[in-house]
Coordinates of C-alpha atoms in Angstrom, one line a residue:
X1 CA 6.8 -4.6 -16.9
X2 CA 4.3 -2.1 -15.4
X3 CA 6.8 -0.6 -13.1
X4 CA 9.1 0.3 -16.2
X5 CA 5.9 1.8 -17.8
X6 CA 5.6 3.8 -14.8
X7 CA 9.0 5.3 -14.9
X8 CA 9.1 6.0 -18.4
X9 CA 5.5 7.8 -18.2
X10 CA 6.5 9.8 -15.3
X11 CA 9.8 10.8 -17.3
X12 CA 7.7 11.9 -20.2
X13 CA 5.2 13.9 -17.9
X14 CA 7.8 15.5 -15.8
X15 CA 10.4 16.5 -18.6
X16 CA 10.2 20.5 -18.6
X17 CA 9.3 20.9 -14.9
X18 CA 11.4 23.7 -13.8
X19 CA 13.7 22.9 -10.8
X20 CA 12.5 25.6 -8.8
X21 CA 8.7 24.5 -9.3
X22 CA 9.7 21.0 -8.1
X23 CA 11.8 22.3 -5.2
X24 CA 9.0 24.5 -3.6
X25 CA 6.2 22.1 -4.1
X26 CA 8.6 19.2 -2.5
X27 CA 9.0 20.8 -0.1
X28 CA 5.5 21.7 0.7
X29 CA 4.9 17.9 0.6
X30 CA 7.7 17.0 2.8
X31 CA 6.2 19.1 5.6
X32 CA 2.8 17.5 5.0
X33 CA 4.3 14.0 5.6
X34 CA 6.1 15.3 8.5
X35 CA 2.8 16.3 10.1
X36 CA 3.5 19.8 10.0
X37 CA 0.1 20.6 8.1
X38 CA -3.5 20.0 9.6
X39 CA -5.6 17.2 8.3
X40 CA -8.1 18.2 5.6
X41 CA -5.7 20.9 4.3
X42 CA -5.7 20.3 0.5
X43 CA -2.1 18.7 -0.8
X44 CA -2.0 19.2 -4.6
X45 CA -3.4 22.7 -5.7
X46 CA -2.1 23.0 -9.9
X47 CA -0.3 21.1 -12.1
X48 CA 3.3 21.7 -10.8
X49 CA 2.4 20.2 -7.3
X50 CA 0.9 17.3 -9.2
X51 CA 4.0 16.4 -11.1
X52 CA 6.1 17.2 -7.7
X53 CA 3.9 14.7 -6.0
X54 CA 4.2 12.1 -8.5
X55 CA 8.0 12.4 -8.7
X56 CA 8.3 12.6 -5.1
X57 CA 5.6 10.1 -3.9
X58 CA 4.2 7.8 -7.0
X59 CA 7.0 5.5 -7.2
X60 CA 6.9 4.8 -3.5
X61 CA 3.2 4.5 -3.3
X62 CA 3.1 2.1 -6.1
X63 CA 5.5 -0.2 -4.2
X64 CA 3.8 -0.2 -1.3
X65 CA 0.2 -0.6 -2.8
X66 CA 1.5 -3.5 -5.2
X67 CA 2.9 -5.5 -2.4
X68 CA -0.3 -5.3 -0.1
X69 CA -2.4 -6.1 -3.1
X70 CA 0.2 -9.0 -3.7
X71 CA -0.5 -10.4 -0.3
X72 CA -4.2 -9.9 -0.9
X73 CA -3.6 -12.1 -4.3
X74 CA -2.0 -14.6 -2.3
X75 CA -4.5 -15.0 0.3
X76 CA -7.3 -15.6 -2.3
X77 CA -5.8 -17.4 -4.9
X78 CA -7.4 -17.9 -8.4
X79 CA -9.4 -14.7 -7.8
X80 CA -9.0 -11.4 -9.6
X81 CA -11.0 -8.3 -9.2
X82 CA -13.3 -7.8 -12.6
X83 CA -13.7 -3.8 -11.6
X84 CA -11.9 -1.6 -9.3
X85 CA -12.6 1.6 -7.6
X86 CA -9.4 3.7 -6.1
X87 CA -11.0 6.2 -3.7
X88 CA -8.8 9.1 -3.1
X89 CA -6.6 7.6 -5.9
X90 CA -5.0 10.8 -7.3
X91 CA -2.5 10.2 -9.8
X92 CA -3.4 6.5 -9.7
X93 CA -0.7 4.5 -8.0
X94 CA -3.1 2.0 -7.1
X95 CA -4.2 1.4 -10.2
X96 CA -0.8 0.8 -11.8
X97 CA 0.0 -1.4 -8.5
X98 CA -3.3 -3.8 -9.2
X99 CA -1.9 -3.8 -13.0
X100 CA 1.1 -5.2 -11.5
X101 CA -0.6 -7.9 -9.6
X102 CA -3.5 -8.8 -11.8
X103 CA -2.3 -8.3 -15.4
X104 CA -4.0 -9.1 -18.7
X105 CA -3.8 -12.7 -18.6
X106 CA -5.4 -13.1 -14.8
X107 CA -8.3 -14.6 -15.9
X108 CA -11.1 -11.9 -16.1
X109 CA -13.4 -12.1 -19.5
X110 CA -12.7 -8.6 -20.3
X111 CA -10.1 -5.7 -19.4
X112 CA -10.7 -4.7 -15.6
X113 CA -13.2 -1.6 -15.4
X114 CA -11.3 1.1 -13.0
X115 CA -12.3 4.1 -11.9
X116 CA -10.5 6.9 -9.7
X117 CA -12.3 9.3 -7.4
X118 CA -10.5 12.0 -6.1
X119 CA -11.1 15.9 -5.2
X120 CA -7.8 17.4 -6.6
X121 CA -8.4 18.1 -10.5
X122 CA -4.8 18.4 -11.2
X123 CA -3.9 15.1 -9.7
X124 CA -6.5 13.4 -11.7
X125 CA -5.6 15.4 -15.1
X126 CA -2.1 13.8 -14.3
X127 CA -3.1 10.4 -13.7
X128 CA -4.9 10.2 -16.6
X129 CA -2.0 11.6 -18.9
X130 CA 0.1 8.6 -17.2
X131 CA -2.3 6.2 -17.7
X132 CA -2.6 7.0 -21.1
X133 CA 1.1 5.9 -21.8
X134 CA 0.2 2.2 -20.3
X135 CA -0.2 -1.1 -22.5
X136 CA -2.3 -2.3 -19.8
X137 CA -6.1 -2.1 -20.6
X138 CA -7.0 -1.6 -16.9
X139 CA -4.7 1.4 -16.5
X140 CA -5.4 2.9 -19.9
X141 CA -9.1 2.5 -19.6
X142 CA -9.4 3.8 -16.2
X143 CA -11.8 6.7 -15.4
X144 CA -10.7 9.6 -13.6
X145 CA -13.5 11.3 -11.5
X146 CA -13.6 14.2 -9.4
X147 CA -15.5 14.1 -6.4
X148 CA -15.7 15.1 -2.3
X149 CA -14.6 11.6 -1.6
X150 CA -15.6 12.1 2.5
X151 CA -19.6 11.5 2.4
X152 CA -19.9 10.5 -1.3
X153 CA -21.8 7.4 -2.1
X154 CA -19.3 4.7 -3.1
X155 CA -20.4 2.7 -6.3
X156 CA -19.8 -1.0 -5.9
X157 CA -16.7 -2.7 -6.8
X158 CA -15.0 -5.9 -6.4
X159 CA -11.9 -4.4 -5.5
X160 CA -11.9 -0.9 -3.4
X161 CA -8.2 0.6 -2.5
X162 CA -7.8 3.6 -0.1
X163 CA -4.0 4.4 0.0
X164 CA -2.1 7.1 1.8
X165 CA -5.3 9.2 2.0
X166 CA -6.8 8.6 5.7
X167 CA -4.1 10.7 7.1
X168 CA -5.3 13.6 5.2
X169 CA -8.8 13.3 6.6
X170 CA -10.4 14.7 9.7
X171 CA -11.5 11.9 12.2
X172 CA -15.2 12.0 11.1
X173 CA -14.4 12.0 7.3
X174 CA -11.8 8.9 7.9
X175 CA -14.4 7.1 9.5
X176 CA -16.9 8.0 6.6
X177 CA -14.5 7.0 4.1
X178 CA -13.8 3.2 5.6
X179 CA -17.4 2.6 6.1
X180 CA -17.9 3.8 2.5
X181 CA -15.6 1.3 1.3
X182 CA -16.6 -1.3 3.4
X183 CA -20.0 -1.3 2.0
X184 CA -18.9 -0.9 -1.6
X185 CA -16.3 -3.6 -2.0
X186 CA -16.0 -7.4 -1.9
X187 CA -12.3 -6.7 -0.8
X188 CA -10.9 -3.8 0.5
X189 CA -7.2 -2.7 0.5
X190 CA -6.4 0.1 3.0
X191 CA -2.7 1.6 3.1
X192 CA -0.7 4.5 5.0
X193 CA 2.6 5.2 5.8
X194 CA 4.4 2.7 8.2
X195 CA 4.5 5.2 11.3
X196 CA 3.1 4.9 14.7
X197 CA 0.4 7.0 13.6
X198 CA -0.2 5.6 10.1
X199 CA -0.4 2.2 12.3
X200 CA -3.1 3.4 14.2
X201 CA -5.0 4.8 11.2
X202 CA -5.0 1.3 10.2
X203 CA -5.9 -0.5 13.4
X204 CA -8.9 2.3 13.9
X205 CA -10.0 1.2 9.9
X206 CA -9.4 -2.5 10.4
X207 CA -11.8 -2.3 13.3
X208 CA -14.4 -0.8 11.1
X209 CA -13.8 -3.1 8.5
X210 CA -14.2 -6.5 10.8
X211 CA -17.4 -4.5 12.4
X212 CA -19.0 -4.2 8.6
X213 CA -18.6 -8.2 8.4
X214 CA -15.6 -8.2 6.6
X215 CA -12.7 -10.7 7.0
X216 CA -9.1 -9.8 7.5
X217 CA -6.6 -11.7 5.1
X218 CA -3.5 -9.7 5.5
X219 CA -1.3 -8.8 7.0
X220 CA -2.8 -10.3 9.9
X221 CA -3.8 -14.1 10.0
X222 CA -6.8 -13.4 12.1
X223 CA -9.8 -10.6 12.7
X224 CA -9.4 -10.5 16.5
X225 CA -7.7 -7.7 18.4
X226 CA -4.1 -6.8 17.1
X227 CA -1.4 -8.2 19.8
X228 CA 0.8 -5.2 19.6
X229 CA 0.3 -2.6 22.4
X230 CA 0.2 0.8 20.8
X231 CA 2.8 3.3 22.0
X232 CA 5.3 0.2 22.7
X233 CA 5.3 -1.5 19.1
X234 CA 3.7 -1.0 15.5
X235 CA 2.9 -3.4 12.4
X236 CA 4.6 -2.0 9.4
X237 CA 6.2 -3.7 6.8
X238 CA 8.6 -2.5 4.0
X239 CA 9.5 -2.7 0.3
X240 CA 12.6 -1.5 -1.8
X241 CA 11.8 0.9 -4.5
X242 CA 14.2 1.6 -7.4
X243 CA 14.9 5.5 -8.0
X244 CA 15.1 6.7 -11.5
X245 CA 17.0 9.6 -12.4
X246 CA 14.4 12.1 -12.3
X247 CA 13.1 10.6 -8.9
X248 CA 16.8 11.1 -7.3
X249 CA 16.6 14.9 -8.8
X250 CA 13.7 15.9 -7.1
X251 CA 14.1 13.8 -3.9
X252 CA 17.7 14.9 -3.8
X253 CA 19.1 11.8 -2.9
X254 CA 22.1 9.7 -4.4
X255 CA 21.2 6.3 -3.5
X256 CA 19.8 4.1 -6.8
X257 CA 16.9 3.2 -4.4
X258 CA 15.0 4.0 -0.9
X259 CA 13.1 1.5 1.3
X260 CA 9.2 2.5 1.8
X261 CA 7.9 1.7 5.2
X262 CA 3.9 1.3 5.1
X263 CA 1.0 -0.1 7.0
X264 CA -1.7 -1.9 5.5
X265 CA -4.9 -4.2 6.2
X266 CA -6.7 -6.2 3.2
X267 CA -10.2 -7.5 4.5
X268 CA -12.9 -9.6 2.2
X269 CA -16.3 -10.5 2.4
X270 CA -16.4 -14.1 4.2
X271 CA -17.1 -16.3 1.0
X272 CA -13.5 -15.3 -0.5
X273 CA -11.5 -16.3 2.4
X274 CA -13.4 -19.1 4.8
X275 CA -10.0 -19.9 6.2
X276 CA -7.7 -18.1 8.9
X277 CA -4.5 -17.0 7.2
X278 CA -1.2 -18.2 8.1
X279 CA 1.3 -16.7 10.7
X280 CA 3.2 -13.3 9.3
X281 CA 6.7 -12.4 10.2
X282 CA 6.5 -9.0 11.5
X283 CA 10.1 -8.0 12.1
X284 CA 13.0 -8.8 9.9
X285 CA 14.3 -12.4 10.8
X286 CA 17.4 -12.5 12.8
X287 CA 20.3 -14.8 11.7
X288 CA 22.6 -15.9 14.8
X289 CA 24.9 -18.9 13.5
X290 CA 22.6 -22.1 12.9
X291 CA 19.2 -20.5 13.8
X292 CA 16.5 -18.0 12.0
X293 CA 14.8 -16.3 14.7
X294 CA 11.5 -15.3 13.7
X295 CA 9.0 -12.8 15.4
X296 CA 5.5 -13.7 14.2
X297 CA 1.9 -12.8 14.3
X298 CA -0.2 -16.1 14.8
X299 CA -3.7 -17.1 14.1
X300 CA -3.7 -19.0 17.9
X301 CA -1.0 -17.2 20.2
X302 CA -0.7 -13.8 19.0
X303 CA 2.8 -11.8 18.5
X304 CA 5.4 -14.5 19.6
X305 CA 9.2 -15.5 18.4
X306 CA 9.7 -18.9 17.0
X307 CA 13.5 -20.3 16.7
X308 CA 14.2 -22.3 13.7
X309 CA 17.3 -24.5 13.6
X310 CA 19.2 -26.8 11.5
X311 CA 17.9 -29.7 12.8
X312 CA 14.4 -28.5 11.7
X313 CA 15.8 -29.0 7.9
X314 CA 14.0 -28.0 5.3
X315 CA 11.8 -25.5 7.7
X316 CA 15.5 -24.0 8.5
X317 CA 16.2 -23.6 4.8
X318 CA 12.9 -21.9 4.1
X319 CA 13.5 -19.6 7.1
X320 CA 16.9 -18.6 5.9
X321 CA 15.0 -17.5 2.8
X322 CA 12.1 -15.7 4.7
X323 CA 11.6 -12.1 4.5
X324 CA 10.0 -9.6 6.6
X325 CA 6.2 -9.8 5.9
X326 CA 6.2 -13.0 4.8
X327 CA 3.5 -15.7 5.5
X328 CA 5.0 -18.8 7.8
X329 CA 5.5 -21.4 6.9
X330 CA 7.0 -19.7 3.9
X331 CA 4.7 -19.8 0.9

């Protein structure tokens, strides 16, 4: 299982990292994610920073990106990318996420060609060492290339991912990266933290993807304007991430899991998904007695609530099993 491979690879690379080094790097990373550093500030300065980042963030980033890619795969069944470009991919969480969704038996005639582009040399070096421990050809054979992401011309790829990167860029650079991704990929997936600011970055990027001629397939069931009002609500989802013993030690947590909140958008060239998607459950379902209350984003009516009761039979049973982030009707 890819997730278990990743945990084992992380454990092997983090063995020997001193607690003092890890603690200092993690504190700096926490300040970054709390918004105390300016956009454009280099996040990973050396090998210790890269290792601390991998321990602190990579399992959660992997979980969020794999979930977003899984929704793309559900909306474009039977399609698997023959090549993958991960922009600003650092230690390669999206590479592992793609391997979790499209494994070696996904229908491509050869192992997926994968390229990671990032400006942080220590992250790329660690990503390469982690990938070497994988049994997946798409992960193990990835190319790790250093370059200035904003403004660099991107090679074409069937799948382009940009995850947890936009928040590190100034506004102009952010727009340039999104536009370059839209021009390079047949399918583009962007993932950001599930905060109000992360959602706004995704909405801005979503508008640019649509303007470039791509069609939104997830999480939105349409390519029109988001019906949520900025400042009042934001679209985000959650994924539960198991914590390894090393993960708990670096993060100082006791629970065996954490819940990662994320916002994302997946968009494709029109010929990959010609029909609008199904409605999406955008909040945790509520379960009063004999009912299920679902808050939906729909293709026709924007954001609305629907009530499913026992008299709806199979739909009620499906609603009882439905989760935040699922398509509705339930797949």
